[in-house]
Tab-separated table of C-alpha atoms in Angstrom:
chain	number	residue	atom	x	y	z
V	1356	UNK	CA	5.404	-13.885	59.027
V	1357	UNK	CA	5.107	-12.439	55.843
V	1358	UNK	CA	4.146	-8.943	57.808
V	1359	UNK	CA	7.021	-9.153	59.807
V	1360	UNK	CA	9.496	-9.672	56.638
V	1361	UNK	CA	7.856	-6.877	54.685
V	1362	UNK	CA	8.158	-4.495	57.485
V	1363	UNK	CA	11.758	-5.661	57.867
V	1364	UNK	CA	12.454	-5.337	54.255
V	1365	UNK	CA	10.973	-1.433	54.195
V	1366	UNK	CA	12.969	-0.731	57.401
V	1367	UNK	CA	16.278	-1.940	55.585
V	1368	UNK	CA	15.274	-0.090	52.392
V	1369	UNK	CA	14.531	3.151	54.708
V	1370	UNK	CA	18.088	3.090	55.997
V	1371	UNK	CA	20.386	1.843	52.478
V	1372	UNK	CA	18.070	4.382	50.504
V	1373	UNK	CA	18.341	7.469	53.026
V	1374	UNK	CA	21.836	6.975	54.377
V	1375	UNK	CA	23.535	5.881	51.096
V	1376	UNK	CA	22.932	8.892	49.079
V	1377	UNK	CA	24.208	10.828	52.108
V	1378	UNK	CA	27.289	9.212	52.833
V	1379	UNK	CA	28.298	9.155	49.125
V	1380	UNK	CA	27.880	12.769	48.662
V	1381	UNK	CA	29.723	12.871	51.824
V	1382	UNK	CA	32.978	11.490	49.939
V	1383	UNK	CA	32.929	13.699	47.107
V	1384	UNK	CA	31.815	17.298	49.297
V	1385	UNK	CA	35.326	16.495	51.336
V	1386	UNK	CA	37.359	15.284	48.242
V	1387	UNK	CA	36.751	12.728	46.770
V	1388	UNK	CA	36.899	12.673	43.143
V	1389	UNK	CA	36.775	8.679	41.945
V	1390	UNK	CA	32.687	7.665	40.212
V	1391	UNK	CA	34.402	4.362	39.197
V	1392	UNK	CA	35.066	3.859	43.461
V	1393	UNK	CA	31.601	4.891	44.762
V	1394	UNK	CA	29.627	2.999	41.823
V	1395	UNK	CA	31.524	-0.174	42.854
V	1396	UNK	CA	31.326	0.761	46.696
V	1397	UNK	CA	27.242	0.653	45.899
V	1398	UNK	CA	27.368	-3.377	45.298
V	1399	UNK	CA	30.723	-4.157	47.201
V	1400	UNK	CA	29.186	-5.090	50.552
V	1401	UNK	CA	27.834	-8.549	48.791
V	1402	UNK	CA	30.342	-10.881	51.000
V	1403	UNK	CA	27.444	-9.731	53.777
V	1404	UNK	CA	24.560	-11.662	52.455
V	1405	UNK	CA	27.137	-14.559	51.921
V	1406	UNK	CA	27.636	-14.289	55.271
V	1407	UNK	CA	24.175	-14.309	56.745
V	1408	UNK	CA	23.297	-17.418	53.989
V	1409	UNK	CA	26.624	-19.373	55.597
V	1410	UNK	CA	24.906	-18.791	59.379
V	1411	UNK	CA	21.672	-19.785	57.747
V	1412	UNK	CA	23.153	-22.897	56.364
V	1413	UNK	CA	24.482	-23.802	59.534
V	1414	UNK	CA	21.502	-23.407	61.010
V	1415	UNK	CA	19.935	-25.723	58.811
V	1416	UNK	CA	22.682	-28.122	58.958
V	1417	UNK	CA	21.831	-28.478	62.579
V	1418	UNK	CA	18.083	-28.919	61.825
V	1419	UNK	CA	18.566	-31.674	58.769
V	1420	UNK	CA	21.834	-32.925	58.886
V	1421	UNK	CA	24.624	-32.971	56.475
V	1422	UNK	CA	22.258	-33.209	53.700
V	1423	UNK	CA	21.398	-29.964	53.670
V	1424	UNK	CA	22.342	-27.084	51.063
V	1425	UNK	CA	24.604	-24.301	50.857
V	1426	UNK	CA	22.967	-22.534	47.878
V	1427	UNK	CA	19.479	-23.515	46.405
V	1428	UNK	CA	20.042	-21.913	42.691
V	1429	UNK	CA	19.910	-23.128	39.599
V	1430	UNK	CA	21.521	-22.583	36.638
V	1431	UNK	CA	19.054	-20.654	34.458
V	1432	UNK	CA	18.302	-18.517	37.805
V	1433	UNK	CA	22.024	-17.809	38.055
V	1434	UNK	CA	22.391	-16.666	34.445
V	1435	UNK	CA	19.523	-14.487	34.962
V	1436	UNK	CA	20.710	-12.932	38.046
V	1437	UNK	CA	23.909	-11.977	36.693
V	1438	UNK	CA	22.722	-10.255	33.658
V	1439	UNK	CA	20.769	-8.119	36.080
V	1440	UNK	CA	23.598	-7.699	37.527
V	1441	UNK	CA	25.870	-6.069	34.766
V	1442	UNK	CA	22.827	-4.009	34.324
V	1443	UNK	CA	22.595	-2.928	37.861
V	1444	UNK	CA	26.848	-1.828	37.522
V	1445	UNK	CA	25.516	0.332	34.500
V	1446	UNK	CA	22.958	2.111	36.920
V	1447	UNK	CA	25.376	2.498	39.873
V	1448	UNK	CA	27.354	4.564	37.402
V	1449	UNK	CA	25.131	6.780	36.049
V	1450	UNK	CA	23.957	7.079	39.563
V	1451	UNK	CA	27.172	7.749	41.240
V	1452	UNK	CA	28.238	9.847	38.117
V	1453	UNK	CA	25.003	12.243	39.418
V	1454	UNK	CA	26.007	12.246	42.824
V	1455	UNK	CA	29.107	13.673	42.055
V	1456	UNK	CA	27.534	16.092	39.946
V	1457	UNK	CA	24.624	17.594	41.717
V	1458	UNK	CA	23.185	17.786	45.425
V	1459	UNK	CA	21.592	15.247	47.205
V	1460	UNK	CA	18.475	16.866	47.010
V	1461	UNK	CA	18.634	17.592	43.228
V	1462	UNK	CA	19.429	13.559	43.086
V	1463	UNK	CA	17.288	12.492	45.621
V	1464	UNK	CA	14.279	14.487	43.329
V	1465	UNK	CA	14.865	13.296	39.470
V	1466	UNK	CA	15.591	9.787	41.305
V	1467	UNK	CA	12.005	9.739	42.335
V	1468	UNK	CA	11.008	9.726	38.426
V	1469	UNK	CA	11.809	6.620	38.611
V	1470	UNK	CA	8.485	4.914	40.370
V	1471	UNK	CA	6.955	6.317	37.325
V	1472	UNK	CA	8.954	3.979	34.712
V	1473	UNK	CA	8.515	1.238	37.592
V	1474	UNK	CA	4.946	2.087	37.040
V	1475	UNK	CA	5.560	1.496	33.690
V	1476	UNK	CA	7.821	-1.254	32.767
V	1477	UNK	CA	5.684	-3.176	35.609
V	1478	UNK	CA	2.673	-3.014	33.780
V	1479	UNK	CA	4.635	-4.081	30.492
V	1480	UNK	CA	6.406	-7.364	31.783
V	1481	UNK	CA	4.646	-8.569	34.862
V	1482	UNK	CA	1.214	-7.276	34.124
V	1483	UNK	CA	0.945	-5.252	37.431
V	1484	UNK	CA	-2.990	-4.479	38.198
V	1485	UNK	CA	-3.649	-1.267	39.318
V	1486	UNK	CA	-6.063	-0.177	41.536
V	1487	UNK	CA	-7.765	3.809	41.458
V	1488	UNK	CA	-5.432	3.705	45.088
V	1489	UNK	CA	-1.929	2.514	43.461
V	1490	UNK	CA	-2.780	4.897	40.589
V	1491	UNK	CA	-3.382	8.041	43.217
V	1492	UNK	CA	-0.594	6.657	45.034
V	1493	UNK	CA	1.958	6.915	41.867
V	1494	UNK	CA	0.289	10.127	40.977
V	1495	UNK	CA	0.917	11.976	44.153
V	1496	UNK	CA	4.481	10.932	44.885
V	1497	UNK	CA	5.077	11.963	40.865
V	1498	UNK	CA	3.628	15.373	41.796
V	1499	UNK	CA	6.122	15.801	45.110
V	1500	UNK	CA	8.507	15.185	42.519
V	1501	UNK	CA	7.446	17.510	40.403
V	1502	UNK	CA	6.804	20.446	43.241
V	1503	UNK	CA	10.495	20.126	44.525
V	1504	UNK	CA	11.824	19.775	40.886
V	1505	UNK	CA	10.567	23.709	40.649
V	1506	UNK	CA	13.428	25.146	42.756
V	1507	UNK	CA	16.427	22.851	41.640
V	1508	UNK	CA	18.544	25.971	40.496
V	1509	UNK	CA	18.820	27.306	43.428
V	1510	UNK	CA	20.880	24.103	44.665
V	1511	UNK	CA	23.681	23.952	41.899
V	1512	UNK	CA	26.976	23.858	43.469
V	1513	UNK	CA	29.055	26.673	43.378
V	1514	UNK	CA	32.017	26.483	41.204
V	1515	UNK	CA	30.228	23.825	38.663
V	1516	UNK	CA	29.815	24.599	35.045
V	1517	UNK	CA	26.375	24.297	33.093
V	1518	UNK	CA	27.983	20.814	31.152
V	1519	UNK	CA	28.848	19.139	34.240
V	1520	UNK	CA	25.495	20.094	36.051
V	1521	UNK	CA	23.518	19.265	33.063
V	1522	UNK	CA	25.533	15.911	32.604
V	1523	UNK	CA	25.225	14.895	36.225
V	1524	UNK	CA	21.166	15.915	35.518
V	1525	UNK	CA	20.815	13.620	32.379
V	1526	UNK	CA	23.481	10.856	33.711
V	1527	UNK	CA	20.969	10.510	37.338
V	1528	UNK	CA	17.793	10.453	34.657
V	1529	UNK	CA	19.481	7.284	33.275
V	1530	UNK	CA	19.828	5.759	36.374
V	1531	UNK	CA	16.729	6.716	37.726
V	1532	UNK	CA	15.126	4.682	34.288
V	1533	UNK	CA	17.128	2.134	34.245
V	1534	UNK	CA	16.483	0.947	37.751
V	1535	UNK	CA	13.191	1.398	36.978
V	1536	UNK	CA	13.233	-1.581	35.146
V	1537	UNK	CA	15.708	-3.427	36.906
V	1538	UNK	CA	13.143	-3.748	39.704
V	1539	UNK	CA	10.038	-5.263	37.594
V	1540	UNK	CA	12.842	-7.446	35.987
V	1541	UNK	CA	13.701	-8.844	39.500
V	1542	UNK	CA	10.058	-9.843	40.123
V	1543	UNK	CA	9.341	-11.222	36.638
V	1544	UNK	CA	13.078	-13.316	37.575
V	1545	UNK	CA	11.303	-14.361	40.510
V	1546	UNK	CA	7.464	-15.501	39.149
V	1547	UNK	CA	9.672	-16.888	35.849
V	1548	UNK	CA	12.384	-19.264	38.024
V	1549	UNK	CA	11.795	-23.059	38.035
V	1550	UNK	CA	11.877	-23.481	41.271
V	1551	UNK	CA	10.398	-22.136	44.835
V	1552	UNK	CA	11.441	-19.047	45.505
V	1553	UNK	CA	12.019	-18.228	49.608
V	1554	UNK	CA	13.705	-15.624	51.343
V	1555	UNK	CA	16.830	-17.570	51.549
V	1556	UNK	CA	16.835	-17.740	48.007
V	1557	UNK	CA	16.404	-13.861	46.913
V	1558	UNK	CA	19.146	-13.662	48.863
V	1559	UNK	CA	20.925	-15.769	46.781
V	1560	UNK	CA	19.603	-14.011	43.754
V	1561	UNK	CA	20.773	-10.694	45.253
V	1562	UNK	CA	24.093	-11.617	46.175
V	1563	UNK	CA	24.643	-12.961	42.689
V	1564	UNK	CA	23.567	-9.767	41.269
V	1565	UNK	CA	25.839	-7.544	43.455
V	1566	UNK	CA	28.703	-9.429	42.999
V	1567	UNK	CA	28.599	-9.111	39.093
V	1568	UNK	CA	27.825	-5.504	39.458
V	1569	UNK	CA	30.710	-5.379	41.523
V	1570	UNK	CA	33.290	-7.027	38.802
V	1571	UNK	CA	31.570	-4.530	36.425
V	1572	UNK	CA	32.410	-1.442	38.230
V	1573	UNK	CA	36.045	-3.069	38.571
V	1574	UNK	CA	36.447	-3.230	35.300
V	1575	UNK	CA	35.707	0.215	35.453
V	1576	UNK	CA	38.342	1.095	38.246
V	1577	UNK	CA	40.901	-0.867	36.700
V	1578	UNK	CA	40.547	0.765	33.866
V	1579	UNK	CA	40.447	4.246	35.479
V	1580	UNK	CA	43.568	3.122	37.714
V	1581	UNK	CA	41.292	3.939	40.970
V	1582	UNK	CA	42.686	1.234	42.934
V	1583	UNK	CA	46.144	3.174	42.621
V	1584	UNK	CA	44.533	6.647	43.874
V	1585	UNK	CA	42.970	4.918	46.845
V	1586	UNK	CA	46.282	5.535	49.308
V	1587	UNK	CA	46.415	9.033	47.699
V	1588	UNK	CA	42.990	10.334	47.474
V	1589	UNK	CA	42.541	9.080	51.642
V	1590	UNK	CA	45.585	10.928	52.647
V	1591	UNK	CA	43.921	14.548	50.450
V	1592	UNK	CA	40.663	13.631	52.451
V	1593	UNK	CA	39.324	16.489	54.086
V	1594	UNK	CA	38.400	14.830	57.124
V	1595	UNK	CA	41.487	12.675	57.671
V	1596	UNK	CA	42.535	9.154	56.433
V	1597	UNK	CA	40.938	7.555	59.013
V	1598	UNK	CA	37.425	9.310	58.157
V	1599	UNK	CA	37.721	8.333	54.244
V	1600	UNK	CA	38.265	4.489	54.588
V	1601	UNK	CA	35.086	4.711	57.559
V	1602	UNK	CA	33.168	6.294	55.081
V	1603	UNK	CA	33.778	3.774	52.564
V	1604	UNK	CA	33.372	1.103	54.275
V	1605	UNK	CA	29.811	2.299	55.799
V	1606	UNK	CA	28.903	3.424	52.443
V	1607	UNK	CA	28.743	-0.354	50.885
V	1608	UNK	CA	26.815	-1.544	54.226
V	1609	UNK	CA	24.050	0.993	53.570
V	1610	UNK	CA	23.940	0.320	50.133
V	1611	UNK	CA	23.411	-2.864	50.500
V	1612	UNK	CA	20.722	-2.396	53.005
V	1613	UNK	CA	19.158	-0.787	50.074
V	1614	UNK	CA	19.479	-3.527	47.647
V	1615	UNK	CA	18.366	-6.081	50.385
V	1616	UNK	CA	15.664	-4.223	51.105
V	1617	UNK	CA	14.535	-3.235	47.679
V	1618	UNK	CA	14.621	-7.154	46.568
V	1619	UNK	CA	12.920	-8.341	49.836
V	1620	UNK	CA	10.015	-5.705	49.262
V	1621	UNK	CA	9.575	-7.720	45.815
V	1622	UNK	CA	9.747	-11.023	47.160
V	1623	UNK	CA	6.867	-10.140	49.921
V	1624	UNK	CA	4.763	-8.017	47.429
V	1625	UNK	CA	5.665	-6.462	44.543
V	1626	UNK	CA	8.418	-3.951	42.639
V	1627	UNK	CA	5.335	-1.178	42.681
V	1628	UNK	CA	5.366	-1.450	46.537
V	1629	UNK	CA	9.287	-1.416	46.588
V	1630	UNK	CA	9.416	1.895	43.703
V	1631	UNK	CA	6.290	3.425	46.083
V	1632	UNK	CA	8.771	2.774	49.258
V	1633	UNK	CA	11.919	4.274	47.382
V	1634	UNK	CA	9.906	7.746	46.597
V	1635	UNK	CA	8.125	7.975	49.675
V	1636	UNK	CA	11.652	8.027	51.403
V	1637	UNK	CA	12.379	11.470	48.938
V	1638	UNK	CA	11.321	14.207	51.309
V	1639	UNK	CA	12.790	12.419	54.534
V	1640	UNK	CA	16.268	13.251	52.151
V	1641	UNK	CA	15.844	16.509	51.528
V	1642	UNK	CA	15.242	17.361	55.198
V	1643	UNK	CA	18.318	14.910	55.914
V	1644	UNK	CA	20.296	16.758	53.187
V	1645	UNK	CA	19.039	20.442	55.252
V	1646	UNK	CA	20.333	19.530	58.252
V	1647	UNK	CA	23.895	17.323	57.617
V	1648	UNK	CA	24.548	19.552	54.669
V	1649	UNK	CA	23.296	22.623	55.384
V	1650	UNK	CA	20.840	22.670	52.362
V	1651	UNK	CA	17.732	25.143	51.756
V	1652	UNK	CA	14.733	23.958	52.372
V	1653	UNK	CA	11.773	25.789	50.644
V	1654	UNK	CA	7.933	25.514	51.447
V	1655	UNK	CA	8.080	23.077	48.628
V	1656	UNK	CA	9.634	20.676	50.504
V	1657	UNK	CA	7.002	20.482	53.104
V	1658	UNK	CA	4.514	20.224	50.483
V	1659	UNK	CA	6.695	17.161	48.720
V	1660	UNK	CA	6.777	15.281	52.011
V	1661	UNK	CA	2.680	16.000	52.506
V	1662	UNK	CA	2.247	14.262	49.220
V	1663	UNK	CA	4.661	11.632	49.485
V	1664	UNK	CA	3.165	10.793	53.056
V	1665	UNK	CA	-0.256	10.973	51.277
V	1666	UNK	CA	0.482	8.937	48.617
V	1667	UNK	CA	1.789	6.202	50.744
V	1668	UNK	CA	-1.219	5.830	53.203
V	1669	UNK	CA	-2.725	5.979	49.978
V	1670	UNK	CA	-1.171	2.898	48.616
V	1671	UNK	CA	-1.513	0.913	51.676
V	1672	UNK	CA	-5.072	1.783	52.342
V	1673	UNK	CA	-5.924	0.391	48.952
V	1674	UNK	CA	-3.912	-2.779	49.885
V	1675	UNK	CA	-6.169	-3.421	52.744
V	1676	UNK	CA	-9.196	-2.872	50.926
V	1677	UNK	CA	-7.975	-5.307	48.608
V	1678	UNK	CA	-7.075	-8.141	51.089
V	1679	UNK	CA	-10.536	-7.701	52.979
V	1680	UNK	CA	-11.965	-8.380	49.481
V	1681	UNK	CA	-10.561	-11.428	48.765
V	1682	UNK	CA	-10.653	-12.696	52.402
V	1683	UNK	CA	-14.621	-12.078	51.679
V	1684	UNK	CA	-14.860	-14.103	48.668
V	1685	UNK	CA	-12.715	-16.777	49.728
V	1686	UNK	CA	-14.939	-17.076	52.561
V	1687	UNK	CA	-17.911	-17.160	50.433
V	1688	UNK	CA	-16.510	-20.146	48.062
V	1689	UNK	CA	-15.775	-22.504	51.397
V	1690	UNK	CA	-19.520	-21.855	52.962
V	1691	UNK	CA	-21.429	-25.252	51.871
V	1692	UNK	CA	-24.606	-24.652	49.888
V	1693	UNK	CA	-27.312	-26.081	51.885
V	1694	UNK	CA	-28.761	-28.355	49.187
V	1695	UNK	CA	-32.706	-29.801	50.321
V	1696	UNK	CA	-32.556	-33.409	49.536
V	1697	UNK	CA	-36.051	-34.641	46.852
């Protein structure tokens, strides 16, 4: 079960992490101009996990009987989901702020720096073991990185001045460390909560922490009077009015596929698993980004995605190594020792 839920986790990850990139660039190549709008549009599709817990509830409530719960959290798990939270509006920002900023395959590249302060901040505060196959694993995705990072200047948008590029650059950096840690932070929430943490659950904790990243970024848009532009900026959209509010509304679904995802890859294994997933998705981008946007793609491309592919089987290799190891010496503590009697 836990098999099926991983795999289900990495194929919602797959679709938030390569569709929601693309659809947000989507908004500002045709027009759109509001960071404040697509930050909060990255965490504003939370009412659909409260959604799937209300048919779970019912479902339960058939099972049990009235006696059964709506929401399992406590307090102290509540406080610390919403501080992640706020700190997850931050990222969106800085994130969206990129977007706007640079191409998707720019983003898409200096966002895969970011399994490297996973790496990191995992180690530091949930004492993630690594294996010589999670280390190769981190080390070859790091390197496709690195290979595609070689031709960034030939993608900078025409039109866009050095301060905007180089703001977008350092503003995506930011986002790509800061989530970084939010991810080890989720897991050390998860082995540090008081209680029994199931799927059911992380959904809780995930809903909690995109709906306070939400009334962060509207803080922001309130602020930035975005709500007012709305009407205006989808009539100026390139592609119609029609178009714009489609590809806002799609663009919080796939986001949140990506959150999902991400949290559910945590809950099944780890947040090294779920920062290996998020880079190993980098090169299927940059092709994406070729073909909807018409983007080059250079031999170093290829060579990212051979790495990242690589790295992966890499990973997951070591994992079943692992498992067959500890199957073998749990076997070998249950097998009786034949004791001859004096």
């Amino acid at each position: 079960m836990n098999i099926v839920l991983l795999i289900l986790n990495c194929i919602l990850l797959f679709i938030g992490n390569c569709g929601g990139p693309l659809i947000m660039r989507l908004y500002f190549i045709h027009g759109g101009k509001r960071v404040w709008l697509s930050s909060w549009l990255e965490t504003g599709g939370w009412p659909i996990i409260l959604f799937l817990l209300i048919i779970t509830y019912f479902h339960r409530r058939a099972k049990q009987g009235s006696s059964s719960k709506l929401f399992f959290m406590k307090p102290p798990l509540f406080i610390a989901s919403a501080v992640i939270g706020i700190i997850t509006g931050l990222d969106d920002y800085l994130y969206a702020y990129g977007v706007a900023r640079l191409p998707v395959s720019t983003t898409a590249l200096i966002i895969a720096s970011q399994l490297g302060f996973t790496a990191a901040f995992a180690f530091l505060l949930v004492k993630q073991k690594f294996t010589s196959y999670s280390i190769n694993a981190v080390v070859l995705l790091t390197i496709g990185a690195g290979v595609l990072a070689l031709h960034t200047s030939n993608d900078r948008p025409n039109g866009e001045s050095n301060k905007e590029y180089f703001a977008g650059f350092f503003m995506t950096i930011g986002a790509s460390a800061l989530y970084g840690f939010v991810l080890p932070l989720v897991e050390l929430t998860y082995k540090k909560a008081k209680q029994a943490i199931t799927y059911s659950l992380v959904m809780e904790i995930q809903m909690v922490m995109s709906l306070f990243a939400t009334i962060f970024c509207t803080i922001g848009m309130l602020i930035n009077k975005d709500f007012e532009a709305i009407p205006r900026e989808a009539r100026a959209f390139e592609l119609g009015e029609t178009k714009y509010y489609v590809v806002i509304v799609f663009s919080a679904i796939l986001w949140q596929c990506f959150f999902m995802g991400a949290a559910g890859i945590i809950f099944c294994a780890s947040s090294l698993l779920s920062g290996i997933v998020i880079a190993v998705h980098l090169p299927v981008i940059e092709i994406l980004a070729v073909i909807f946007y018409r983007e080059k793609f250079q031999a170093e491309k290829g060579v990212a995605l051979a790495l990242s592919l690589w790295g992966f089987v890499s990973y997951f290799y070591g994992e079943i190594k692992d498992n067959e190891k500890k199957k073998q010496n749990l076997v070998e503590t249950q097998v009786p020792m034949n004791i001859p009697s004096p």
